[in-house]
Amino acid sequence: MPRIDSYVALGDSFTEGVGDADLASANGVKGWADRVAEQLAATNPEFRYANLAVRGKLVDQVIENQVGIAVDAAPDLVTIYAGGNDLMRPKVDIDGVVARYDSALADLVATGARVVAFTGYDAGWAPLFRTLRGRTAIYNELLREVADRRGVELVDFWRLDGYDDIRMWDTDRLHMSTRGHIRMASEVLNHLGVPHSIELEPLEPLAPIAAAAKRRENAEWVKSFAAPWVSRRLRGASSGDDVAPKHTMLLRSQLQQN
C-alpha cells in the first residue's frame, strides 16, 4: 500500500469532530479525523494534514468552500462526509444533492487521491431520527452507485454495529461522543489498512432507566438542544455560521496523541 504523506478531511460536524470535546484542539473539538491524522503522523515525520470541515454545512457549501481547496492541494488521501444536514431539512431533493456530490467526488478522484466517503448512519433505533431513515437509505443507495462508478471508497456507517448504544453519542443525541469518534477513527484506519494503536474496551450493559428519569432527560434535551436547533432552522441560521475550519492548509501534523 502506498504511504500516505498528505491528508485532507472535508465535510460537516461529523468530520470537524463535534461531540469529542477537547480544549487543546482547534475549535475545542478533536474528532475521528484528527485521531486518524495522529496515527498517520506517528510513523511518518513528513506527514501533512488539513481539516476543512465545518459544522452545519450543506453539500453545496462543502463543495463551494472545501472541495476546490482539496483539489488544488492534491493530497494522497481525502475523506469526505456530506449530506447529513441536507437530509434533516424539511424538504430535500435527494437526487439533486447526490448529483452535485457525484460531480465533486469526480473532481477529487481526478487528482489521483485516494478518496474515502461515508454512508449515512441508520438511526432507526432513535425515536427522534427514525423518521429520516427512509431518506437516509435512499441517499445511501444513490451514493453507493456513485462510489462504484467513480472509484470512491466507502466506510459504510449504515452497517456498523454498536452505534445503537447511547454512549456512542454526545448529549445532543446528534453527534458522536468521544467514544464514538474513537471508534470511527479505528474503523477508518482499518479500512485504509493502516496499523494503529487505537483500542476500545467493550461497554458494559446499560442499567435500565426509570420512566420518570427518562422523561426528565428528554425534557432537558428538548430545552437544551432540540429547541435551539429548530430556532436556527426558522431563522435560516447554522451552527457553523461563525466557525472557521480547524486546519486550512496542509501542514506537518502538530497533533498530540492522547
Short mmCIF file of C-alpha atoms in Angstrom, two decimals:
data_model
loop_
_atom_site.label_atom_id
_atom_site.label_comp_id
_atom_site.label_asym_id
_atom_site.label_seq_id
_atom_site.Cartn_x
_atom_site.Cartn_y
_atom_site.Cartn_z
CA MET A 1 0.00 0.00 0.00
CA PRO A 2 1.41 3.44 -0.94
CA ARG A 3 2.43 5.58 2.01
CA ILE A 4 0.04 8.40 2.95
CA ASP A 5 2.08 11.60 3.18
CA SER A 6 -0.81 14.08 2.99
CA TYR A 7 -4.44 14.00 4.06
CA VAL A 8 -7.30 16.50 3.68
CA ALA A 9 -10.56 15.95 5.62
CA LEU A 10 -13.75 17.55 4.27
CA GLY A 11 -17.32 17.80 5.47
CA ASP A 12 -19.50 18.98 8.32
CA SER A 13 -19.65 18.42 12.09
CA PHE A 14 -19.04 14.69 11.66
CA THR A 15 -15.53 15.38 10.34
CA GLU A 16 -14.87 18.56 12.30
CA GLY A 17 -15.20 16.46 15.46
CA VAL A 18 -18.23 17.94 17.22
CA GLY A 19 -19.10 15.81 20.25
CA ASP A 20 -15.47 14.99 21.03
CA ALA A 21 -14.71 17.95 23.28
CA ASP A 22 -11.03 18.84 23.67
CA LEU A 23 -9.98 22.34 24.74
CA ALA A 24 -6.47 21.71 23.45
CA SER A 25 -7.74 21.15 19.91
CA ALA A 26 -8.80 23.72 17.32
CA ASN A 27 -12.45 24.77 17.72
CA GLY A 28 -12.46 22.96 21.07
CA VAL A 29 -13.11 19.57 19.44
CA LYS A 30 -10.89 16.73 18.30
CA GLY A 31 -12.79 14.06 16.40
CA TRP A 32 -12.03 10.96 14.40
CA ALA A 33 -10.22 12.73 11.54
CA ASP A 34 -7.68 14.32 13.89
CA ARG A 35 -7.21 10.93 15.52
CA VAL A 36 -6.62 9.31 12.13
CA ALA A 37 -4.08 12.04 11.35
CA GLU A 38 -2.30 11.35 14.65
CA GLN A 39 -1.86 7.72 13.73
CA LEU A 40 -0.66 8.52 10.20
CA ALA A 41 1.85 11.04 11.59
CA ALA A 42 3.16 8.68 14.27
CA THR A 43 5.42 6.81 11.86
CA ASN A 44 5.84 9.45 9.17
CA PRO A 45 7.62 12.73 10.02
CA GLU A 46 6.78 14.08 6.55
CA PHE A 47 3.03 13.66 7.03
CA ARG A 48 0.87 16.76 6.43
CA TYR A 49 -2.80 17.28 7.31
CA ALA A 50 -5.64 19.75 6.82
CA ASN A 51 -9.20 19.61 8.16
CA LEU A 52 -11.58 21.96 6.34
CA ALA A 53 -14.81 20.58 7.80
CA VAL A 54 -17.25 22.97 9.49
CA ARG A 55 -20.35 22.05 11.46
CA GLY A 56 -23.77 22.66 9.94
CA LYS A 57 -22.63 22.79 6.32
CA LEU A 58 -24.78 21.50 3.46
CA VAL A 59 -23.45 19.59 0.46
CA ASP A 60 -23.34 22.72 -1.72
CA GLN A 61 -21.37 24.60 0.95
CA VAL A 62 -18.89 21.76 1.33
CA ILE A 63 -18.43 21.74 -2.44
CA GLU A 64 -18.09 25.51 -2.74
CA ASN A 65 -15.80 26.14 0.23
CA GLN A 66 -13.81 22.95 0.65
CA VAL A 67 -13.58 20.69 -2.39
CA GLY A 68 -11.67 23.17 -4.55
CA ILE A 69 -9.02 23.63 -1.87
CA ALA A 70 -8.57 19.87 -1.65
CA VAL A 71 -8.32 19.56 -5.44
CA ASP A 72 -5.61 22.23 -5.52
CA ALA A 73 -3.71 20.56 -2.67
CA ALA A 74 -3.78 17.16 -4.46
CA PRO A 75 -3.18 15.12 -1.27
CA ASP A 76 -2.65 11.38 -1.10
CA LEU A 77 -5.86 10.90 0.89
CA VAL A 78 -9.19 12.75 1.02
CA THR A 79 -12.05 11.84 3.33
CA ILE A 80 -15.41 13.49 2.84
CA TYR A 81 -18.75 13.27 4.61
CA ALA A 82 -21.58 15.46 3.36
CA GLY A 83 -25.34 15.30 3.01
CA GLY A 84 -26.48 14.67 6.57
CA ASN A 85 -27.57 18.27 7.12
CA ASP A 86 -29.40 18.30 3.78
CA LEU A 87 -31.37 15.21 4.81
CA MET A 88 -32.50 16.93 8.01
CA ARG A 89 -34.07 19.87 6.18
CA PRO A 90 -37.90 19.88 5.86
CA LYS A 91 -37.60 19.42 2.10
CA VAL A 92 -34.72 17.92 0.17
CA ASP A 93 -34.12 16.85 -3.42
CA ILE A 94 -32.02 13.76 -2.70
CA ASP A 95 -31.34 13.07 -6.38
CA GLY A 96 -30.12 16.65 -6.86
CA VAL A 97 -27.94 16.52 -3.75
CA VAL A 98 -26.29 13.27 -4.84
CA ALA A 99 -25.83 14.52 -8.41
CA ARG A 100 -23.87 17.54 -7.16
CA TYR A 101 -21.95 15.36 -4.73
CA ASP A 102 -21.15 12.99 -7.61
CA SER A 103 -19.55 15.81 -9.60
CA ALA A 104 -17.47 16.90 -6.61
CA LEU A 105 -16.30 13.35 -5.94
CA ALA A 106 -15.28 13.03 -9.59
CA ASP A 107 -13.13 16.17 -9.22
CA LEU A 108 -11.46 14.74 -6.13
CA VAL A 109 -10.79 11.34 -7.75
CA ALA A 110 -9.30 13.08 -10.80
CA THR A 111 -6.45 14.41 -8.61
CA GLY A 112 -5.21 10.87 -8.10
CA ALA A 113 -6.05 10.98 -4.39
CA ARG A 114 -7.46 8.03 -2.53
CA VAL A 115 -10.99 9.29 -1.82
CA VAL A 116 -13.00 7.85 1.08
CA ALA A 117 -16.64 8.81 1.68
CA PHE A 118 -19.22 7.64 4.22
CA THR A 119 -22.78 6.43 4.05
CA GLY A 120 -25.32 7.99 6.39
CA TYR A 121 -26.00 6.37 9.74
CA ASP A 122 -29.04 4.16 10.35
CA ALA A 123 -30.71 5.95 13.27
CA GLY A 124 -33.85 3.83 13.13
CA TRP A 125 -33.42 2.87 16.80
CA ALA A 126 -33.60 6.54 17.92
CA PRO A 127 -37.18 7.89 18.20
CA LEU A 128 -36.23 11.43 17.15
CA PHE A 129 -34.40 10.46 13.96
CA ARG A 130 -36.19 7.31 12.78
CA THR A 131 -38.41 9.45 10.53
CA LEU A 132 -35.29 10.22 8.47
CA ARG A 133 -34.47 6.55 7.96
CA GLY A 134 -36.11 6.32 4.54
CA ARG A 135 -34.35 9.42 3.26
CA THR A 136 -31.00 8.16 4.50
CA ALA A 137 -31.49 4.74 2.92
CA ILE A 138 -32.25 6.32 -0.48
CA TYR A 139 -29.26 8.65 -0.16
CA ASN A 140 -27.01 5.72 0.72
CA GLU A 141 -28.08 3.62 -2.26
CA LEU A 142 -27.50 6.52 -4.63
CA LEU A 143 -24.13 7.20 -3.03
CA ARG A 144 -23.12 3.54 -3.36
CA GLU A 145 -23.85 3.75 -7.09
CA VAL A 146 -21.71 6.88 -7.36
CA ALA A 147 -18.89 5.29 -5.40
CA ASP A 148 -18.90 2.21 -7.63
CA ARG A 149 -18.83 4.33 -10.77
CA ARG A 150 -16.20 6.82 -9.59
CA GLY A 151 -13.88 4.50 -7.72
CA VAL A 152 -14.62 6.18 -4.39
CA GLU A 153 -14.09 4.04 -1.31
CA LEU A 154 -16.89 3.84 1.25
CA VAL A 155 -16.86 3.43 5.00
CA ASP A 156 -20.38 2.07 5.45
CA PHE A 157 -21.60 3.80 8.61
CA TRP A 158 -25.11 2.43 7.99
CA ARG A 159 -23.81 -1.11 8.56
CA LEU A 160 -21.52 -0.52 11.55
CA ASP A 161 -22.64 -2.39 14.65
CA GLY A 162 -22.54 -0.87 18.12
CA TYR A 163 -23.63 2.68 17.39
CA ASP A 164 -27.12 1.94 18.71
CA ASP A 165 -25.70 2.50 22.21
CA ILE A 166 -26.47 5.97 23.58
CA ARG A 167 -22.92 6.17 24.99
CA MET A 168 -21.61 6.39 21.43
CA TRP A 169 -23.40 9.73 21.10
CA ASP A 170 -22.97 13.13 22.71
CA THR A 171 -25.64 14.64 24.97
CA ASP A 172 -27.19 16.39 21.96
CA ARG A 173 -28.02 12.90 20.56
CA LEU A 174 -26.94 14.12 17.13
CA HIS A 175 -23.13 13.98 17.19
CA MET A 176 -20.88 11.13 18.15
CA SER A 177 -19.36 11.17 21.63
CA THR A 178 -15.62 10.89 22.24
CA ARG A 179 -16.04 7.12 22.28
CA GLY A 180 -17.96 7.24 19.02
CA HIS A 181 -15.23 9.31 17.37
CA ILE A 182 -12.50 6.99 18.64
CA ARG A 183 -14.39 4.01 17.24
CA MET A 184 -14.81 5.79 13.90
CA ALA A 185 -11.09 6.59 13.75
CA SER A 186 -10.39 2.90 14.25
CA GLU A 187 -12.86 1.96 11.51
CA VAL A 188 -11.29 4.41 9.05
CA LEU A 189 -7.74 3.24 9.79
CA ASN A 190 -8.81 -0.39 9.45
CA HIS A 191 -10.43 0.44 6.12
CA LEU A 192 -7.22 2.14 4.96
CA GLY A 193 -5.17 -0.85 6.04
CA VAL A 194 -3.06 1.29 8.37
CA PRO A 195 -1.74 -0.33 11.58
CA HIS A 196 -2.70 1.73 14.64
CA SER A 197 -2.72 1.81 18.41
CA ILE A 198 -6.39 2.68 18.96
CA GLU A 199 -8.15 0.28 21.31
CA LEU A 200 -11.64 0.40 22.82
CA GLU A 201 -12.70 -1.55 25.86
CA PRO A 202 -16.09 -3.29 25.50
CA LEU A 203 -19.02 -1.43 27.01
CA GLU A 204 -20.82 -2.94 29.96
CA PRO A 205 -24.60 -3.34 29.52
CA LEU A 206 -26.55 -0.19 30.34
CA ALA A 207 -28.57 -0.19 33.54
CA PRO A 208 -32.34 0.28 32.98
CA ILE A 209 -33.53 3.90 33.26
CA ALA A 210 -36.72 4.62 35.19
CA ALA A 211 -39.53 6.14 33.15
CA ALA A 212 -39.58 9.33 35.23
CA ALA A 213 -35.84 9.83 34.81
CA LYS A 214 -36.17 9.23 31.08
CA ARG A 215 -38.87 11.88 30.84
CA ARG A 216 -36.66 14.38 32.68
CA GLU A 217 -33.77 13.60 30.32
CA ASN A 218 -35.99 14.09 27.29
CA ALA A 219 -37.37 17.38 28.61
CA GLU A 220 -33.85 18.68 29.26
CA TRP A 221 -32.75 17.59 25.81
CA VAL A 222 -35.66 19.44 24.16
CA LYS A 223 -34.80 22.60 26.10
CA SER A 224 -31.04 22.48 25.59
CA PHE A 225 -30.69 21.06 22.07
CA ALA A 226 -33.90 20.47 20.11
CA ALA A 227 -35.45 23.91 20.65
CA PRO A 228 -32.28 25.84 19.71
CA TRP A 229 -31.88 23.66 16.62
CA VAL A 230 -35.45 24.38 15.47
CA SER A 231 -34.92 28.08 16.19
CA ARG A 232 -31.85 28.16 13.96
CA ARG A 233 -33.76 26.44 11.15
CA LEU A 234 -36.57 29.03 11.39
CA ARG A 235 -34.04 31.86 11.26
CA GLY A 236 -32.10 30.31 8.41
CA ALA A 237 -29.05 30.16 10.64
CA SER A 238 -26.46 27.40 11.07
CA SER A 239 -24.32 26.30 14.00
CA GLY A 240 -21.31 26.80 11.74
CA ASP A 241 -22.03 30.37 10.64
CA ASP A 242 -19.28 31.80 12.86
CA VAL A 243 -16.97 28.78 12.85
CA ALA A 244 -13.74 28.61 10.85
CA PRO A 245 -12.11 25.40 9.61
CA LYS A 246 -9.71 23.80 12.06
CA HIS A 247 -6.67 23.33 9.81
CA THR A 248 -6.89 25.14 6.48
CA MET A 249 -3.52 24.26 4.93
CA LEU A 250 -1.56 21.07 4.50
CA LEU A 251 0.98 21.35 7.30
CA ARG A 252 3.09 18.87 9.17
CA SER A 253 0.94 17.48 11.92
CA GLN A 254 1.19 19.23 15.27
CA LEU A 255 -1.41 16.94 16.82
CA GLN A 256 -0.52 15.37 20.11
CA GLN A 257 -1.63 11.85 20.82
CA ASN A 258 -3.68 11.44 23.99
#
